[in-house]
mmCIF file with all atom_site columns, C-alpha atoms in Angstrom:
data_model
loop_
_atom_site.group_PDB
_atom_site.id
_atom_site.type_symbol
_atom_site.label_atom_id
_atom_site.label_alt_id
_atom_site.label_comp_id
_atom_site.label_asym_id
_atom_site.label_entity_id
_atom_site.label_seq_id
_atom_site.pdbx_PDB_ins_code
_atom_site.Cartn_x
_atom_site.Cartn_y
_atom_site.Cartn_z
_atom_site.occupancy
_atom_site.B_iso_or_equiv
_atom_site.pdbx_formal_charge
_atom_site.auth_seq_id
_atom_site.auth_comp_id
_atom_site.auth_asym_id
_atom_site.auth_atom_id
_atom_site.pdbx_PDB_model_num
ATOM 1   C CA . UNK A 1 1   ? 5.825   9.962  35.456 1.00 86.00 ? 76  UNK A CA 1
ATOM 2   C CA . UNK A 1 2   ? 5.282   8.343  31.919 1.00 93.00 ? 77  UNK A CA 1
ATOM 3   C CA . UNK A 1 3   ? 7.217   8.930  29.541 1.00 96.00 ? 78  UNK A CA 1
ATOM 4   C CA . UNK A 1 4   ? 6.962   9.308  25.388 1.00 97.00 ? 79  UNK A CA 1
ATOM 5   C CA . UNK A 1 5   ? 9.816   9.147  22.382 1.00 98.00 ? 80  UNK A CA 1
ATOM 6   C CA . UNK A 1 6   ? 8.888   10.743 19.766 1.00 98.00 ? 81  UNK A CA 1
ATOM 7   C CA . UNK A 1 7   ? 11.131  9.941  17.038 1.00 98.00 ? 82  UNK A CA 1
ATOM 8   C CA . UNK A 1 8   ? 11.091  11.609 13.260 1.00 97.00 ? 83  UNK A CA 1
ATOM 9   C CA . UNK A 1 9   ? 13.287  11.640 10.417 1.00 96.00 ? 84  UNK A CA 1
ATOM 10  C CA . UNK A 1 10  ? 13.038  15.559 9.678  1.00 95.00 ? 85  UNK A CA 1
ATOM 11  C CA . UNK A 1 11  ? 11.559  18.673 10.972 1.00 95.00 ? 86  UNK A CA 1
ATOM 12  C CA . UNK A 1 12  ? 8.064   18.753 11.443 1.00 94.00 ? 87  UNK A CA 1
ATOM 13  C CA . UNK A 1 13  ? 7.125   14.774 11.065 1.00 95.00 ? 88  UNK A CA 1
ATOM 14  C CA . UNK A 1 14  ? 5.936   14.263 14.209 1.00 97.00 ? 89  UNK A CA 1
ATOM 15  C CA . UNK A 1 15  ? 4.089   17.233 14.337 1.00 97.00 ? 90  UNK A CA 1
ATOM 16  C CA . UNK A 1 16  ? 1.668   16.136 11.280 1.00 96.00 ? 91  UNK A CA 1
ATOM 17  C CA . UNK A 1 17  ? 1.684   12.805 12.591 1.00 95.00 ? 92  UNK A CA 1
ATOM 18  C CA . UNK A 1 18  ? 1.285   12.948 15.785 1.00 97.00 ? 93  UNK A CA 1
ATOM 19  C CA . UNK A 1 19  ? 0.916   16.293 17.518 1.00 98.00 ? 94  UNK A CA 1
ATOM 20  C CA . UNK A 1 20  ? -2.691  15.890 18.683 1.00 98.00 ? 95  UNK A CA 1
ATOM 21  C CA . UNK A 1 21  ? -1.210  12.901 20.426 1.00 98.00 ? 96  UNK A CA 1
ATOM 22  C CA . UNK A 1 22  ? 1.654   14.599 22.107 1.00 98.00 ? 97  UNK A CA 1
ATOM 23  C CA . UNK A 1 23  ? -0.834  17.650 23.173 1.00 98.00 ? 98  UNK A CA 1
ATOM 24  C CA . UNK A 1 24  ? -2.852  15.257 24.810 1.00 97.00 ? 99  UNK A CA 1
ATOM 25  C CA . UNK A 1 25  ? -0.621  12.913 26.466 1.00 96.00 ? 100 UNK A CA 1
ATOM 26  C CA . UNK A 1 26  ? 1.407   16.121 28.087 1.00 97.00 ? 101 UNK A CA 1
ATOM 27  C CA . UNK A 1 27  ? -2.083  17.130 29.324 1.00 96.00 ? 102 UNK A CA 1
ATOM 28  C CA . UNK A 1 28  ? -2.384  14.169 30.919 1.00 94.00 ? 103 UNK A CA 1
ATOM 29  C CA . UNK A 1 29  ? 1.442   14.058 32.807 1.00 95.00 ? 104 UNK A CA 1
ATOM 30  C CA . UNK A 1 30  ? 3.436   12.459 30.124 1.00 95.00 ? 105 UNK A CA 1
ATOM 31  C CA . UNK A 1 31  ? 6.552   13.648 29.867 1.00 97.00 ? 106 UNK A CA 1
ATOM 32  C CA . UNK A 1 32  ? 7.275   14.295 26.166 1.00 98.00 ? 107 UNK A CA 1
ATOM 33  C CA . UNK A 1 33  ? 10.939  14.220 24.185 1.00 98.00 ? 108 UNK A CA 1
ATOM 34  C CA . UNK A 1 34  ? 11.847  15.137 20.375 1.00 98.00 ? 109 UNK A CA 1
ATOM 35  C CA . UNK A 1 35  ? 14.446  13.443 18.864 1.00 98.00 ? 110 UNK A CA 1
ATOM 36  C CA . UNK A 1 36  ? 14.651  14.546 15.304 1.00 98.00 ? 111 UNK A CA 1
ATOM 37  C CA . UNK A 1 37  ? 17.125  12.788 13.101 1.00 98.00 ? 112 UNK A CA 1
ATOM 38  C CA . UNK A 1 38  ? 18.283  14.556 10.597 1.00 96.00 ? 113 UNK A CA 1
ATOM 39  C CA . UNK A 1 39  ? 19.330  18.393 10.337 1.00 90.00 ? 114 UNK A CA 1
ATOM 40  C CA . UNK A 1 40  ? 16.230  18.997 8.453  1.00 82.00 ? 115 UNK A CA 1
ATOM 41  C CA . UNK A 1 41  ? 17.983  21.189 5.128  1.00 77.00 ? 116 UNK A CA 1
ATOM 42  C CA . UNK A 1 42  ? 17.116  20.466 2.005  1.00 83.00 ? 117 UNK A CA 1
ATOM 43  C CA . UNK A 1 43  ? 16.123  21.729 -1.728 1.00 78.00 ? 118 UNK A CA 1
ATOM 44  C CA . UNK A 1 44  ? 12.880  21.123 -3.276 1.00 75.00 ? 119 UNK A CA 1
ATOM 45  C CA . UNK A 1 45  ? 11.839  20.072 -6.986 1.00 76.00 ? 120 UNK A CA 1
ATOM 46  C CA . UNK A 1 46  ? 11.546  23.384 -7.973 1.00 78.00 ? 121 UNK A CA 1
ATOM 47  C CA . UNK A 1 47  ? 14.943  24.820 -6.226 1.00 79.00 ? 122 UNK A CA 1
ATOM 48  C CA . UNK A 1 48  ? 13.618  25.999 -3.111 1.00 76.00 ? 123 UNK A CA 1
ATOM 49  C CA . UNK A 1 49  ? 16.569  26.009 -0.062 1.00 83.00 ? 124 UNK A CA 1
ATOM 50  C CA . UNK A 1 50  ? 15.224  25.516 3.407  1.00 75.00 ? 125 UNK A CA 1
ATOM 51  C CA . UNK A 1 51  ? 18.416  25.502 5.951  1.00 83.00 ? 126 UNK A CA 1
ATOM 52  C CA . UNK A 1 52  ? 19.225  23.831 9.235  1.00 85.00 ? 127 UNK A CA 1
ATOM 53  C CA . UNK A 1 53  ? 19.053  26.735 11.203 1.00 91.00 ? 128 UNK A CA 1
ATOM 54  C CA . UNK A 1 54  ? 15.636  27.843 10.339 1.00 92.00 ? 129 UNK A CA 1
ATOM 55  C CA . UNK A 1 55  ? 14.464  24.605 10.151 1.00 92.00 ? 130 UNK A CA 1
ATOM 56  C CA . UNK A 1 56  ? 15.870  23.593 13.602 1.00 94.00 ? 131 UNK A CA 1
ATOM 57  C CA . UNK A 1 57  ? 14.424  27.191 15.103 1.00 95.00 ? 132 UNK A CA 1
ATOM 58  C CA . UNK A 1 58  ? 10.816  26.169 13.938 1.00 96.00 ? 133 UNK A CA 1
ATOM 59  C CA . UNK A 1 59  ? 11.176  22.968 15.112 1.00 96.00 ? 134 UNK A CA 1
ATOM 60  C CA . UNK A 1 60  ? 11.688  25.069 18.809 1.00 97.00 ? 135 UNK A CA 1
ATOM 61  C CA . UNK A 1 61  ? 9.345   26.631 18.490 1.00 98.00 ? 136 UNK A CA 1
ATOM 62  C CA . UNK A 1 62  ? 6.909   24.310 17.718 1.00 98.00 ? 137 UNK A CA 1
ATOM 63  C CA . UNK A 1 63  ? 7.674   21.924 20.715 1.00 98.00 ? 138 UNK A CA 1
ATOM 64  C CA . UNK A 1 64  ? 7.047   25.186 22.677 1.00 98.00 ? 139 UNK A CA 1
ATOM 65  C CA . UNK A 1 65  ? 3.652   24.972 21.508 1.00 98.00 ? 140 UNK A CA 1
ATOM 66  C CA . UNK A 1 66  ? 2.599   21.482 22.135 1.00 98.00 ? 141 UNK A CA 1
ATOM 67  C CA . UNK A 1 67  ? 4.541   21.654 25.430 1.00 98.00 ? 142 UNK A CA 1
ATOM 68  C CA . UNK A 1 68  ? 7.542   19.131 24.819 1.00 98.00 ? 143 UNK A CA 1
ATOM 69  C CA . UNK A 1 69  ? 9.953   18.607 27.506 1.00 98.00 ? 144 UNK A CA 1
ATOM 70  C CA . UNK A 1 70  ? 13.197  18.178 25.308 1.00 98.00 ? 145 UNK A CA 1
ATOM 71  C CA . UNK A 1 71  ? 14.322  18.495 21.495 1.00 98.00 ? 146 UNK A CA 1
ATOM 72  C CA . UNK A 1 72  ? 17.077  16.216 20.648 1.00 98.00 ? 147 UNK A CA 1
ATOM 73  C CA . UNK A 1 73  ? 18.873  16.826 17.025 1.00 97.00 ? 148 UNK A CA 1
ATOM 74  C CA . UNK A 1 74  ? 21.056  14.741 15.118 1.00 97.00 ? 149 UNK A CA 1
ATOM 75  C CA . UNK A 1 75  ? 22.909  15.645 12.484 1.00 93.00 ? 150 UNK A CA 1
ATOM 76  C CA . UNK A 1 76  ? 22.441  13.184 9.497  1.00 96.00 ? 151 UNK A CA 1
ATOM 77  C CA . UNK A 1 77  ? 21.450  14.907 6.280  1.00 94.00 ? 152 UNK A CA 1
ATOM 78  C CA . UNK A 1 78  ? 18.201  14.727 4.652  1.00 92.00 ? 153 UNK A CA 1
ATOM 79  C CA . UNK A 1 79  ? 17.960  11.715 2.469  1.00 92.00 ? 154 UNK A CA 1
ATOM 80  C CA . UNK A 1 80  ? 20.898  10.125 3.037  1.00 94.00 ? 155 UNK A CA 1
ATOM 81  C CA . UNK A 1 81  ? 19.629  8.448  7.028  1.00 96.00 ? 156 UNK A CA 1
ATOM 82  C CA . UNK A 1 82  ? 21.349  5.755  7.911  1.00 96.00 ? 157 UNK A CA 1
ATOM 83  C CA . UNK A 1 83  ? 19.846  3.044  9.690  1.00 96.00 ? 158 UNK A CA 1
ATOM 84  C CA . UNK A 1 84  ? 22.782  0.577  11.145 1.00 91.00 ? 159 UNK A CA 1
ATOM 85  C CA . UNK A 1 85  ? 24.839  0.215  13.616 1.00 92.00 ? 160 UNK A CA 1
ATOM 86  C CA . UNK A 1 86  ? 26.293  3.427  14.916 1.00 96.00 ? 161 UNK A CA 1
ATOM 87  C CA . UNK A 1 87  ? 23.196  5.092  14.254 1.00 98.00 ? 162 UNK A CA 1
ATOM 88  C CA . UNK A 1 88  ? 21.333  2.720  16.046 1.00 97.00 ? 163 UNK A CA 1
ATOM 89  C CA . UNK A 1 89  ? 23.821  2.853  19.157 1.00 97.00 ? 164 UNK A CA 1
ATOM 90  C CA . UNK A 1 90  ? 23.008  6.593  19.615 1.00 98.00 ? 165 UNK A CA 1
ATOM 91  C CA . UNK A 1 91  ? 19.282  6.081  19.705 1.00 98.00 ? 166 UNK A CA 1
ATOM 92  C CA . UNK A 1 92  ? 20.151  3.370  22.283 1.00 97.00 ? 167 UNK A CA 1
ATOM 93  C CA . UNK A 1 93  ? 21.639  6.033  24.740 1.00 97.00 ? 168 UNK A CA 1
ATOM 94  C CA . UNK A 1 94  ? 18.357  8.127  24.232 1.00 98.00 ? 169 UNK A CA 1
ATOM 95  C CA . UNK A 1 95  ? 16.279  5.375  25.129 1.00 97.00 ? 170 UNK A CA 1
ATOM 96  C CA . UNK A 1 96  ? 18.608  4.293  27.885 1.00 96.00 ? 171 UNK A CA 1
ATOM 97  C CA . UNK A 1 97  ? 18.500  7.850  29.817 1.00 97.00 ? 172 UNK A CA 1
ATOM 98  C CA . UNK A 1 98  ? 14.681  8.872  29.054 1.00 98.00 ? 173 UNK A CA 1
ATOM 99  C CA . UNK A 1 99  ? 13.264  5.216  28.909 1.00 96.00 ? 174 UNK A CA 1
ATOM 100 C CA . UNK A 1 100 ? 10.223  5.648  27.432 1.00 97.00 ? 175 UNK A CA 1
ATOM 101 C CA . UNK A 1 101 ? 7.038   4.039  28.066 1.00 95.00 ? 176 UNK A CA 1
ATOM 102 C CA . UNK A 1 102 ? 5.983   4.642  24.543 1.00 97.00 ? 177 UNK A CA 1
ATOM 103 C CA . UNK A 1 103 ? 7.615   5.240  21.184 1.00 98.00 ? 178 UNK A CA 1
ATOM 104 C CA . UNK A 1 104 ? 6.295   6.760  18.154 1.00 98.00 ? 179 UNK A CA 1
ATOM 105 C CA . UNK A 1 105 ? 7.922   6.758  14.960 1.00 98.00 ? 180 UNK A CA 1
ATOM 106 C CA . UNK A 1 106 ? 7.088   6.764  11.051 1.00 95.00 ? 181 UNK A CA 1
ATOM 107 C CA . UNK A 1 107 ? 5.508   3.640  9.078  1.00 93.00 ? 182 UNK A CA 1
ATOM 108 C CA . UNK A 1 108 ? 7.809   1.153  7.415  1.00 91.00 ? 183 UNK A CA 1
ATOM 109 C CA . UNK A 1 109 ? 6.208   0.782  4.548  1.00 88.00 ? 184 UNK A CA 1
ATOM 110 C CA . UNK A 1 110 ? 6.182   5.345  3.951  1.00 89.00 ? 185 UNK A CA 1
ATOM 111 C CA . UNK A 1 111 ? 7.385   6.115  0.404  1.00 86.00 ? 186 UNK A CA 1
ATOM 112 C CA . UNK A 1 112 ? 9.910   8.607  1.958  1.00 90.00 ? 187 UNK A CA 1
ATOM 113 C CA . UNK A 1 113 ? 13.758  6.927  2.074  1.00 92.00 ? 188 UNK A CA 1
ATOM 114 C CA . UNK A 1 114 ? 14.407  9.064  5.694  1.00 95.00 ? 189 UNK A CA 1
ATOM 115 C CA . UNK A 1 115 ? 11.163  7.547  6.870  1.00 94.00 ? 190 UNK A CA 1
ATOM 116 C CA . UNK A 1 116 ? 12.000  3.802  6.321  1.00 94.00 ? 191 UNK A CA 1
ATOM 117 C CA . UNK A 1 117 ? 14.774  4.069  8.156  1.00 97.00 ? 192 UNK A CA 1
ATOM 118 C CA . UNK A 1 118 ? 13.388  6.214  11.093 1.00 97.00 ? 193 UNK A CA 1
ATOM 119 C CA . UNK A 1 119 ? 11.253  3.157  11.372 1.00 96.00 ? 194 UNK A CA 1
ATOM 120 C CA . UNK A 1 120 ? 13.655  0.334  11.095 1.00 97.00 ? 195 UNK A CA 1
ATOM 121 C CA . UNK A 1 121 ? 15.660  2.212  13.849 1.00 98.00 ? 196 UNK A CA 1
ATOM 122 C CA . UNK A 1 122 ? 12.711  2.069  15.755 1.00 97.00 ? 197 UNK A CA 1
ATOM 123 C CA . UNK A 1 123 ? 12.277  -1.580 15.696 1.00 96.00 ? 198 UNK A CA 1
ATOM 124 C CA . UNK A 1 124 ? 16.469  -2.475 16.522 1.00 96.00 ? 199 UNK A CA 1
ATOM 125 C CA . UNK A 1 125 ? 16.283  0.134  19.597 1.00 96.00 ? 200 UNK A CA 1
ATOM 126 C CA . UNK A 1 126 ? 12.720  -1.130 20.339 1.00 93.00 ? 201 UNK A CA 1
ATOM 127 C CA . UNK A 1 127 ? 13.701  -4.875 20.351 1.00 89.00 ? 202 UNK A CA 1
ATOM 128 C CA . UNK A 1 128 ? 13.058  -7.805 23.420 1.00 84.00 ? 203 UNK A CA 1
ATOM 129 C CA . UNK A 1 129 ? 10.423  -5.492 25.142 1.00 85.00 ? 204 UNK A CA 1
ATOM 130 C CA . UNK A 1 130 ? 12.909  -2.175 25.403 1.00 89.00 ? 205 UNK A CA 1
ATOM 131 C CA . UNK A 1 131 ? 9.983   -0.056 25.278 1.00 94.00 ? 206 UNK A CA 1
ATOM 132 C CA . UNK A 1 132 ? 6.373   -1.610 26.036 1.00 94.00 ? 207 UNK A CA 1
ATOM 133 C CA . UNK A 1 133 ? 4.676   0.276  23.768 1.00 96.00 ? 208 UNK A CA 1
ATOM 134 C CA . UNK A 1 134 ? 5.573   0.865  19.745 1.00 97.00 ? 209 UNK A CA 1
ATOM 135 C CA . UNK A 1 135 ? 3.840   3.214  17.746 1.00 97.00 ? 210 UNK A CA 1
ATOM 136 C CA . UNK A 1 136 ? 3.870   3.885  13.831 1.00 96.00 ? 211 UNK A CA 1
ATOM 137 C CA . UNK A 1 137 ? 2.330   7.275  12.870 1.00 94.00 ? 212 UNK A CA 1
ATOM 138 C CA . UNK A 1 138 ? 0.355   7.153  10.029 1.00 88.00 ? 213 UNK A CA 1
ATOM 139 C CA . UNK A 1 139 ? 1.625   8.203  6.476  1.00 80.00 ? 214 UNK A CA 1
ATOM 140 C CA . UNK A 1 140 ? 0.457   11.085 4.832  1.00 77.00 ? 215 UNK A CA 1
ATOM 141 C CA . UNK A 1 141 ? -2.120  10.772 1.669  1.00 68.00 ? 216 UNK A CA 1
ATOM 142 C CA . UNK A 1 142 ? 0.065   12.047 -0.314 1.00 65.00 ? 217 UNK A CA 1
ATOM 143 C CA . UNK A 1 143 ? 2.477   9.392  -0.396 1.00 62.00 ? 218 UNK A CA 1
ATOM 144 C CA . UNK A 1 144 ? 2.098   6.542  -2.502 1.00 58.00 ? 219 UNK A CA 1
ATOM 145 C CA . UNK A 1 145 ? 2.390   3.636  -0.208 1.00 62.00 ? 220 UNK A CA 1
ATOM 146 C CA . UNK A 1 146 ? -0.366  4.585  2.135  1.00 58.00 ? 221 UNK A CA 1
ATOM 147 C CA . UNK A 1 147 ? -2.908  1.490  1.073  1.00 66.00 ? 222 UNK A CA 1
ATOM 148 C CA . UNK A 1 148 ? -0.524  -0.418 3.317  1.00 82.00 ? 223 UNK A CA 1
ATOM 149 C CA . UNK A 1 149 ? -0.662  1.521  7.061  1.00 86.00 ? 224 UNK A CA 1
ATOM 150 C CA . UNK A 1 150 ? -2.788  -0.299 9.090  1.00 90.00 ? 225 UNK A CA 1
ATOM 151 C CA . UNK A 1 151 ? -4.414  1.726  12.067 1.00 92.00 ? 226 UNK A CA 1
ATOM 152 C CA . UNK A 1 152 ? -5.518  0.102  14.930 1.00 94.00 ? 227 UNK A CA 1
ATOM 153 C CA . UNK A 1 153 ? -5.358  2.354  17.841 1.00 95.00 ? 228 UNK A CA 1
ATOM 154 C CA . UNK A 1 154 ? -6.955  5.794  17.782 1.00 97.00 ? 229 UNK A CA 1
ATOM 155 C CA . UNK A 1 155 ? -6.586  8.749  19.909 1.00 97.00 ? 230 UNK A CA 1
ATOM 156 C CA . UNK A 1 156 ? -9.144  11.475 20.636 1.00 98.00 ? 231 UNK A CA 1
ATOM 157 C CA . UNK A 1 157 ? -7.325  14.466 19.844 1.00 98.00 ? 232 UNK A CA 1
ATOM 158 C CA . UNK A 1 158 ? -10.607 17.145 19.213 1.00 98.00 ? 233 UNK A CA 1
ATOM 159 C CA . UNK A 1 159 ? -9.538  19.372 22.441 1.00 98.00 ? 234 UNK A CA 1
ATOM 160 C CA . UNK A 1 160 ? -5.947  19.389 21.112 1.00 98.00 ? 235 UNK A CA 1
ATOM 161 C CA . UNK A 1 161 ? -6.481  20.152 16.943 1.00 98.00 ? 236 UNK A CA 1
ATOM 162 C CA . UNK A 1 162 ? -5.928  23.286 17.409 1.00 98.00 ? 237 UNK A CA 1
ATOM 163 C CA . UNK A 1 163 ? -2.600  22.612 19.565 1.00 98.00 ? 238 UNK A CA 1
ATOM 164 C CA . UNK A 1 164 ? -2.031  20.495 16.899 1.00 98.00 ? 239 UNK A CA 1
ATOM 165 C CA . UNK A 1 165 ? -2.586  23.551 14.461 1.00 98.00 ? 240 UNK A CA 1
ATOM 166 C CA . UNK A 1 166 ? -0.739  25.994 15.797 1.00 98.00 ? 241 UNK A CA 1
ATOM 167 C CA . UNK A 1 167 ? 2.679   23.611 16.087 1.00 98.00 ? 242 UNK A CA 1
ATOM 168 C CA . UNK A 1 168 ? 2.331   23.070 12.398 1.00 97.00 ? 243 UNK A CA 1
ATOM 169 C CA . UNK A 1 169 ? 1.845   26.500 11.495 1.00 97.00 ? 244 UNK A CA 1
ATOM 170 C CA . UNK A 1 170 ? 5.120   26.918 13.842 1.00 97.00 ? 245 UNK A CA 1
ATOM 171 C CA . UNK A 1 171 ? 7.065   25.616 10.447 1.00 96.00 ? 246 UNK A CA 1
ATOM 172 C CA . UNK A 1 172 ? 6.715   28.751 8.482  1.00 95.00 ? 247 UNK A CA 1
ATOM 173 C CA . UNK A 1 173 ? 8.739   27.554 5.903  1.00 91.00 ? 248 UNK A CA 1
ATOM 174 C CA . UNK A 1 174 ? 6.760   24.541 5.376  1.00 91.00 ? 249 UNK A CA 1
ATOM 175 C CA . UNK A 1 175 ? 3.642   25.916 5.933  1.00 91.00 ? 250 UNK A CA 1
ATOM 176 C CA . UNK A 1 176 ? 4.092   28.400 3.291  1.00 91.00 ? 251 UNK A CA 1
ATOM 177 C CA . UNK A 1 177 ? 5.721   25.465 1.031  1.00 87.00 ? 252 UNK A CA 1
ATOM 178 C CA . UNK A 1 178 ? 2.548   23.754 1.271  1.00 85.00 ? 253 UNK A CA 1
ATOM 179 C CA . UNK A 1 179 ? -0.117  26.615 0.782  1.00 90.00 ? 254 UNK A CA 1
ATOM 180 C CA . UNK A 1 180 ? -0.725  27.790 4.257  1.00 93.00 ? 255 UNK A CA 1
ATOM 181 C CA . UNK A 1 181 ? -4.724  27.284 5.285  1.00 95.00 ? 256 UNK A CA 1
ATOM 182 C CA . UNK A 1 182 ? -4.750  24.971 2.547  1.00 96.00 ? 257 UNK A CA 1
ATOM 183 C CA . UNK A 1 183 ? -2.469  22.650 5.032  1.00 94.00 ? 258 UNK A CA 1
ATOM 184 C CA . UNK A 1 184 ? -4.405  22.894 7.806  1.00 96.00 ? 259 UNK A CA 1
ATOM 185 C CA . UNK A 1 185 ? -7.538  22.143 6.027  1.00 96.00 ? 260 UNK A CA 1
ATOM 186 C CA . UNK A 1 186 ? -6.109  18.746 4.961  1.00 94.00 ? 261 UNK A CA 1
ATOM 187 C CA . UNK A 1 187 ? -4.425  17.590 7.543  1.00 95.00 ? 262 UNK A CA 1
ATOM 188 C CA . UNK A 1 188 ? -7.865  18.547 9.369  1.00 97.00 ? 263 UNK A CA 1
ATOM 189 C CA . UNK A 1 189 ? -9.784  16.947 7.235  1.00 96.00 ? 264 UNK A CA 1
ATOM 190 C CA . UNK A 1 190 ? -7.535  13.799 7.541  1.00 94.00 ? 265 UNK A CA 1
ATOM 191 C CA . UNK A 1 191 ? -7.565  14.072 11.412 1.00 96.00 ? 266 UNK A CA 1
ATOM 192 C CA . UNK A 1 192 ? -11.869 14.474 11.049 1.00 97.00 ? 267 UNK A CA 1
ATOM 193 C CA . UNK A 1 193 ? -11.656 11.161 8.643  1.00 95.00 ? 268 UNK A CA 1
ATOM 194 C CA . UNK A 1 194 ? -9.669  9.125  11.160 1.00 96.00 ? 269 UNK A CA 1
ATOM 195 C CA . UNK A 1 195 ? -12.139 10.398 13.892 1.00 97.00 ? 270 UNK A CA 1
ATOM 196 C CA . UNK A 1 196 ? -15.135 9.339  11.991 1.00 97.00 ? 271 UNK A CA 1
ATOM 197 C CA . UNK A 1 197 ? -13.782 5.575  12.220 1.00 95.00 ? 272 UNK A CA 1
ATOM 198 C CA . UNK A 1 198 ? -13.827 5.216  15.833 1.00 96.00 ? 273 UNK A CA 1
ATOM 199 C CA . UNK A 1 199 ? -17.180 8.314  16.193 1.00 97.00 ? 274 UNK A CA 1
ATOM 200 C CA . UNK A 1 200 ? -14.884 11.426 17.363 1.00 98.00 ? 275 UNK A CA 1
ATOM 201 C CA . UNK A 1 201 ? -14.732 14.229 15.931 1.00 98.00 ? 276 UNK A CA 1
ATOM 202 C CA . UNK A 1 202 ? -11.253 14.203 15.415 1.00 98.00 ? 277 UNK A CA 1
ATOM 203 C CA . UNK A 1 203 ? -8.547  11.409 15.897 1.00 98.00 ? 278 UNK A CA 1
ATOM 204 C CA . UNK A 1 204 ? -5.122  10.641 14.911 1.00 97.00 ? 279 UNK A CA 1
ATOM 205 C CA . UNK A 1 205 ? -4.301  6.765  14.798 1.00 96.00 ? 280 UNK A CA 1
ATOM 206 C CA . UNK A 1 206 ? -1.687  4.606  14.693 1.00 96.00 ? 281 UNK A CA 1
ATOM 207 C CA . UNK A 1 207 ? -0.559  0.983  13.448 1.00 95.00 ? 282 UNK A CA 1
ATOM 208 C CA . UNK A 1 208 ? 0.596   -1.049 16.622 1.00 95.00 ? 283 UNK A CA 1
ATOM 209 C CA . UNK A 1 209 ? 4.069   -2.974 16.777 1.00 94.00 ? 284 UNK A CA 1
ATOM 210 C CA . UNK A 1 210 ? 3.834   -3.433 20.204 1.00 93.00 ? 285 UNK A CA 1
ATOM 211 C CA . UNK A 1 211 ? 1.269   -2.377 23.183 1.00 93.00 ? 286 UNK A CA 1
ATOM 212 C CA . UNK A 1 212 ? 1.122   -3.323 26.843 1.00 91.00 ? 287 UNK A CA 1
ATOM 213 C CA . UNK A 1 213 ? -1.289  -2.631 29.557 1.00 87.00 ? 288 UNK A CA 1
ATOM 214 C CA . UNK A 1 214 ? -0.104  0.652  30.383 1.00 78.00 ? 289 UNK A CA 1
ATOM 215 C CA . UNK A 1 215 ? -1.761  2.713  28.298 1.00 73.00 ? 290 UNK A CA 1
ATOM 216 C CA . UNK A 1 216 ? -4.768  1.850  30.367 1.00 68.00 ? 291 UNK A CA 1
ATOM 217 C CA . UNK A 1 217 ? -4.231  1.977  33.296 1.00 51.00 ? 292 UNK A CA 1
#
C-alpha cells in the first residue's frame, strides 16, 4: 500500500497546504501519517495564548476528518525549530519505519522561521533517493516570499474541498483567529485560482524536489 509523510512545522500547516491532497490520496489507498514538529503553543501580536493541549486536540481531530492513519508530535517549541543533527536523526526513524513513497513538506523559501527549517529537514532525511517523491506545499499569500514558490504539479482536489474544509475548521482556535468563513473563503478562493491554471475547478499544487514514476502508475 503507498504510503505519504506529511510533515509540518505547527498545527494545522498541512491542513491549509495540503489537505485536499491527503483527502484524495487516502481515497485512493494511500496510507497517510502526520508528523507535526513542534508543540504548536504560542502568543500572537496582540497577546492571544493558544496552548499545546488544545492545539494538539484540534490537530486530532482534524486528521479524523481527512482520514489520517497516524499523528506523530514532537516537542520543539514554536519558533525556535531546529534543523540539525539530532533533529534530523528523529525524522530519520520516521521515515525508516513508515517509508514513504511521498513526502510533503513546507517551501524553503516561506517567510515563516519554523517553515524553513521543516523544509531543510526535508531535504537531509529526503537525500540519495530516501523517498522517490518530494513535495513542497505551497506558501500562503499572505507571506511575503511567495513570488518565489514555483508550482509544477497540481492535484484535483474539487471532490475533497470540502474535506479539506471541514479539517480546517477542526482548528477552532485558528479558525476563529483568522475570521472564521472569512478563512475558508480564501483559502477557497486560492484552491479555485490554482485550479484555474491546470482547468479544475479546484486544485492544490506543489513545487517538485523530486518525482518518480510512481505517482502514475
Amino acid at each position: 500500500m503507498p504510503k505519504i509523510l506529511a510533515m509540518g512545522a505547527h498545527p494545522d500547516d498541512m491542513e491549509l497546504e495540503a489537505g485536499g491532497t491527503l483527502a484524495k490520496f487516502i481515497r485512493k489507498g494511500y496510507e497517510v501519517y502526520l508528523l507535526i514538529l513542534t508543540s504548536g503553543g504560542y502568543t500572537d501580536m496582540k497577546g492571544n495564548t493558544y496552548f499545546d493541549e488544545e492545539l494538539n486536540s484540534e490537530a486530532l481531530n482534524a486528521s479524523k476528518i481527512l482520514g489520517i492513519k497516524e499523528v506523530i508530535f514532537f516537542d520543539y517549541h514554536t519558533t525556535e525549530l531546529p534543523a540539525g543533527g539530532k533533529i534530523v536523526s528523529r525524522v530519520d526513524a520516521i521515515v525508516d519505519r513508515v517509508k514513504p513513497d511521498v513526502f510533503i513538506s513546507h517551501h524553503p523559501f516561506d517567510s515563516h522561521q519554523d517553515h524553513k527549517a521543516a523544509a531543510d529537514i526535508m531535504f537531509a532525511v529526503s537525500r540519495q533517493g530516501r523517498v522517490k517523491n518530494v513535495l513542497s506545499g505551497s506558501t500562503l499569500p499572505y507571506r511575503p516570499n511567495v513570488f518565489a514558490f514555483r508550482p509544477q504539479f497540481f492535484v484535483d482536489i474539487t471532490d475533497t474541498i470540502e474535506i479539506k474544509m471541514d479539517a480546517i475548521r477542526a482548528y477552532k482556535t485558528q479558525y476563529t483567529k483568522f475570521g472564521g468563513e472569512i478563512l475558508i473563503e480564501r483559502v477557497r478562493a486560492m484552491s479555485k485560482t490554482h485550479g484555474w491554471a491546470v482547468g479544475y475547478e479546484y486544485a492544490e499544487c506543489f513545487e517538485v524536489i523530486r518525482m518518480d514514476d510512481s505517482l502514475w502508475i
